[in-house]
Amino acid sequence: GTRGWSARPSLRFRVGARGNRRALRKPTSLPPDFLRLVHQNGQDADCVVAVLGTLCGWTRDESLVRCAAVQPAVLETGMTDAEIASVLRRARVKFSSRKTGLFDIDEDTGMLTVRKRGGAQHVVVLWAGRIIEGNGELWLSSQDYLQHHGFRAVSLWTRVE
């Protein structure tokens, strides 16, 4: 449907000494056919509100209410990974978090956490290797986005069906 996405088998295999095949990576998340972008307001630390709204099919208000129930100061402080996980658990939305090196930034889909050296973390939508910023910017190359802003990818939250 248009409210989320499902897992697809996108496994690469290595053939072992006995001829058996072993998966090299977990299934990736299939991009949805349609996304309704929830925008950041440009004034608050509301990137998580916007990205969760976009990826979960919630309106901005629905997303803000869910996030504020866990972190009342979400618009001033943003949210930690533990708080994001709590929002998702309460909404009964299953996500998996993977650290850099365990996902393919050029193919995967989910909530990408990025960080500048010594800076605060920020989240954006990663959609089949493309970056969608909360202000509506679409970057066709995730590498160009990271280099332009001086970010490094930290983790990726992918939806699990």
Short mmCIF file of C-alpha atoms in Angstrom, two decimals:
data_model
loop_
_atom_site.label_atom_id
_atom_site.label_comp_id
_atom_site.label_asym_id
_atom_site.label_seq_id
_atom_site.Cartn_x
_atom_site.Cartn_y
_atom_site.Cartn_z
CA GLY A 1 0.00 0.00 0.00
CA THR A 2 0.92 3.64 0.10
CA ARG A 3 1.37 3.87 3.87
CA GLY A 4 4.59 1.91 4.14
CA TRP A 5 6.77 -0.60 2.44
CA SER A 6 7.60 -4.27 2.61
CA ALA A 7 10.79 -6.26 2.78
CA ARG A 8 12.16 -7.69 -0.42
CA PRO A 9 14.66 -10.49 -0.74
CA SER A 10 17.79 -8.69 -1.95
CA LEU A 11 20.44 -11.05 -0.75
CA ARG A 12 23.93 -11.52 -2.05
CA PHE A 13 25.43 -14.95 -1.47
CA ARG A 14 28.86 -16.35 -0.84
CA VAL A 15 29.47 -19.99 -1.72
CA GLY A 16 31.20 -21.81 1.13
CA ALA A 17 33.78 -24.60 0.93
CA ARG A 18 31.03 -27.25 0.97
CA GLY A 19 29.09 -25.56 -1.80
CA ASN A 20 26.42 -24.12 0.48
CA ARG A 21 25.33 -20.52 -0.01
CA ARG A 22 25.45 -18.02 2.85
CA ALA A 23 23.69 -14.69 2.75
CA LEU A 24 26.02 -11.71 2.95
CA ARG A 25 23.40 -9.18 3.95
CA LYS A 26 19.92 -8.97 5.35
CA PRO A 27 16.92 -8.18 3.13
CA THR A 28 16.67 -4.52 2.27
CA SER A 29 13.55 -2.44 2.47
CA LEU A 30 11.55 -2.03 -0.73
CA PRO A 31 10.80 1.61 -1.52
CA PRO A 32 7.12 2.52 -1.49
CA ASP A 33 5.42 3.39 -4.76
CA PHE A 34 4.29 6.69 -3.27
CA LEU A 35 5.47 9.04 -0.51
CA ARG A 36 3.60 12.02 0.86
CA LEU A 37 6.32 14.35 2.08
CA VAL A 38 5.83 15.84 5.54
CA HIS A 39 7.84 19.06 5.70
CA GLN A 40 9.90 20.48 8.53
CA ASN A 41 8.77 23.95 9.52
CA GLY A 42 12.27 25.43 9.14
CA GLN A 43 12.39 26.81 12.68
CA ASP A 44 12.39 23.83 15.03
CA ALA A 45 14.39 20.63 15.52
CA ASP A 46 11.57 18.71 13.87
CA CYS A 47 13.43 16.51 11.38
CA VAL A 48 12.31 13.32 13.16
CA VAL A 49 8.70 14.53 13.16
CA ALA A 50 8.87 15.12 9.39
CA VAL A 51 10.69 11.90 8.50
CA LEU A 52 8.51 9.64 10.67
CA GLY A 53 5.42 11.31 9.23
CA THR A 54 6.68 10.73 5.70
CA LEU A 55 7.72 7.11 6.19
CA CYS A 56 4.79 6.03 8.37
CA GLY A 57 2.06 7.80 6.40
CA TRP A 58 1.15 10.17 9.24
CA THR A 59 0.29 13.85 8.93
CA ARG A 60 2.66 16.35 10.52
CA ASP A 61 0.23 16.80 13.42
CA GLU A 62 -0.14 13.04 13.98
CA SER A 63 3.61 12.62 13.93
CA LEU A 64 4.16 15.57 16.29
CA VAL A 65 1.61 14.22 18.78
CA ARG A 66 3.25 10.77 18.74
CA CYS A 67 6.75 12.21 19.15
CA ALA A 68 5.73 14.70 21.87
CA ALA A 69 4.13 11.87 23.88
CA VAL A 70 7.63 10.39 24.24
CA GLN A 71 9.73 13.60 24.22
CA PRO A 72 7.67 16.69 25.12
CA ALA A 73 10.53 19.01 24.08
CA VAL A 74 10.93 17.36 20.65
CA LEU A 75 10.74 20.70 18.82
CA GLU A 76 13.58 22.15 20.90
CA THR A 77 15.85 19.14 21.40
CA GLY A 78 15.00 16.62 18.70
CA MET A 79 14.96 12.95 19.68
CA THR A 80 17.45 10.26 20.60
CA ASP A 81 17.47 6.83 18.97
CA ALA A 82 15.90 5.34 22.10
CA GLU A 83 13.07 7.90 21.96
CA ILE A 84 12.51 7.23 18.26
CA ALA A 85 12.32 3.51 19.01
CA SER A 86 9.76 4.22 21.73
CA VAL A 87 7.57 6.21 19.33
CA LEU A 88 7.68 3.36 16.83
CA ARG A 89 6.92 0.72 19.47
CA ARG A 90 3.94 2.70 20.77
CA ALA A 91 2.63 3.06 17.21
CA ARG A 92 3.21 -0.68 16.63
CA VAL A 93 5.41 0.08 13.63
CA LYS A 94 8.27 -2.37 13.28
CA PHE A 95 11.62 -0.87 12.32
CA SER A 96 15.16 -2.19 12.43
CA SER A 97 18.20 0.02 12.96
CA ARG A 98 21.45 -0.79 11.18
CA LYS A 99 24.79 0.95 11.59
CA THR A 100 26.94 2.21 8.72
CA GLY A 101 28.48 -0.66 6.80
CA LEU A 102 25.41 -2.85 7.31
CA PHE A 103 23.29 -1.09 4.71
CA ASP A 104 23.70 0.14 1.15
CA ILE A 105 23.23 3.90 1.07
CA ASP A 106 22.96 3.79 -2.72
CA GLU A 107 20.02 1.34 -2.74
CA ASP A 108 18.24 1.11 0.61
CA THR A 109 15.18 2.97 1.92
CA GLY A 110 14.44 4.25 5.40
CA MET A 111 15.25 6.95 7.93
CA LEU A 112 18.91 7.85 7.54
CA THR A 113 20.72 9.35 10.52
CA VAL A 114 23.59 11.68 9.56
CA ARG A 115 26.02 13.69 11.67
CA LYS A 116 28.67 16.35 11.20
CA ARG A 117 31.94 15.87 13.05
CA GLY A 118 31.24 16.87 16.65
CA GLY A 119 27.75 18.04 15.70
CA ALA A 120 24.22 17.01 16.45
CA GLN A 121 22.55 14.25 14.52
CA HIS A 122 19.98 14.89 11.79
CA VAL A 123 17.60 12.52 10.01
CA VAL A 124 16.43 12.47 6.40
CA VAL A 125 14.46 10.13 4.19
CA LEU A 126 16.62 7.73 2.19
CA TRP A 127 14.49 6.51 -0.70
CA ALA A 128 16.19 3.91 -2.90
CA GLY A 129 19.50 5.74 -2.54
CA ARG A 130 18.03 9.24 -2.93
CA ILE A 131 17.96 11.74 -0.09
CA ILE A 132 14.80 13.71 0.67
CA GLU A 133 15.42 16.56 3.11
CA GLY A 134 12.68 17.86 5.39
CA ASN A 135 12.61 21.13 3.43
CA GLY A 136 11.63 19.25 0.27
CA GLU A 137 15.06 19.04 -1.38
CA LEU A 138 15.62 15.84 -3.36
CA TRP A 139 19.21 14.69 -3.84
CA LEU A 140 19.61 12.02 -6.51
CA SER A 141 23.04 11.11 -5.16
CA SER A 142 23.32 10.33 -1.47
CA GLN A 143 27.10 10.74 -1.71
CA ASP A 144 26.73 14.26 -3.14
CA TYR A 145 24.36 15.16 -0.29
CA LEU A 146 26.76 13.89 2.38
CA GLN A 147 29.74 15.66 0.81
CA HIS A 148 27.88 18.95 0.25
CA HIS A 149 26.71 19.19 3.85
CA GLY A 150 29.80 17.65 5.47
CA PHE A 151 27.76 14.79 6.94
CA ARG A 152 28.63 11.17 7.50
CA ALA A 153 26.01 8.43 7.56
CA VAL A 154 25.55 6.94 11.04
CA SER A 155 22.63 4.52 10.84
CA LEU A 156 19.55 3.56 8.85
CA TRP A 157 16.16 2.68 10.26
CA THR A 158 14.27 0.39 7.89
CA ARG A 159 10.70 -0.74 8.18
CA VAL A 160 10.08 -4.43 8.83
CA GLU A 161 6.76 -5.97 7.79
#
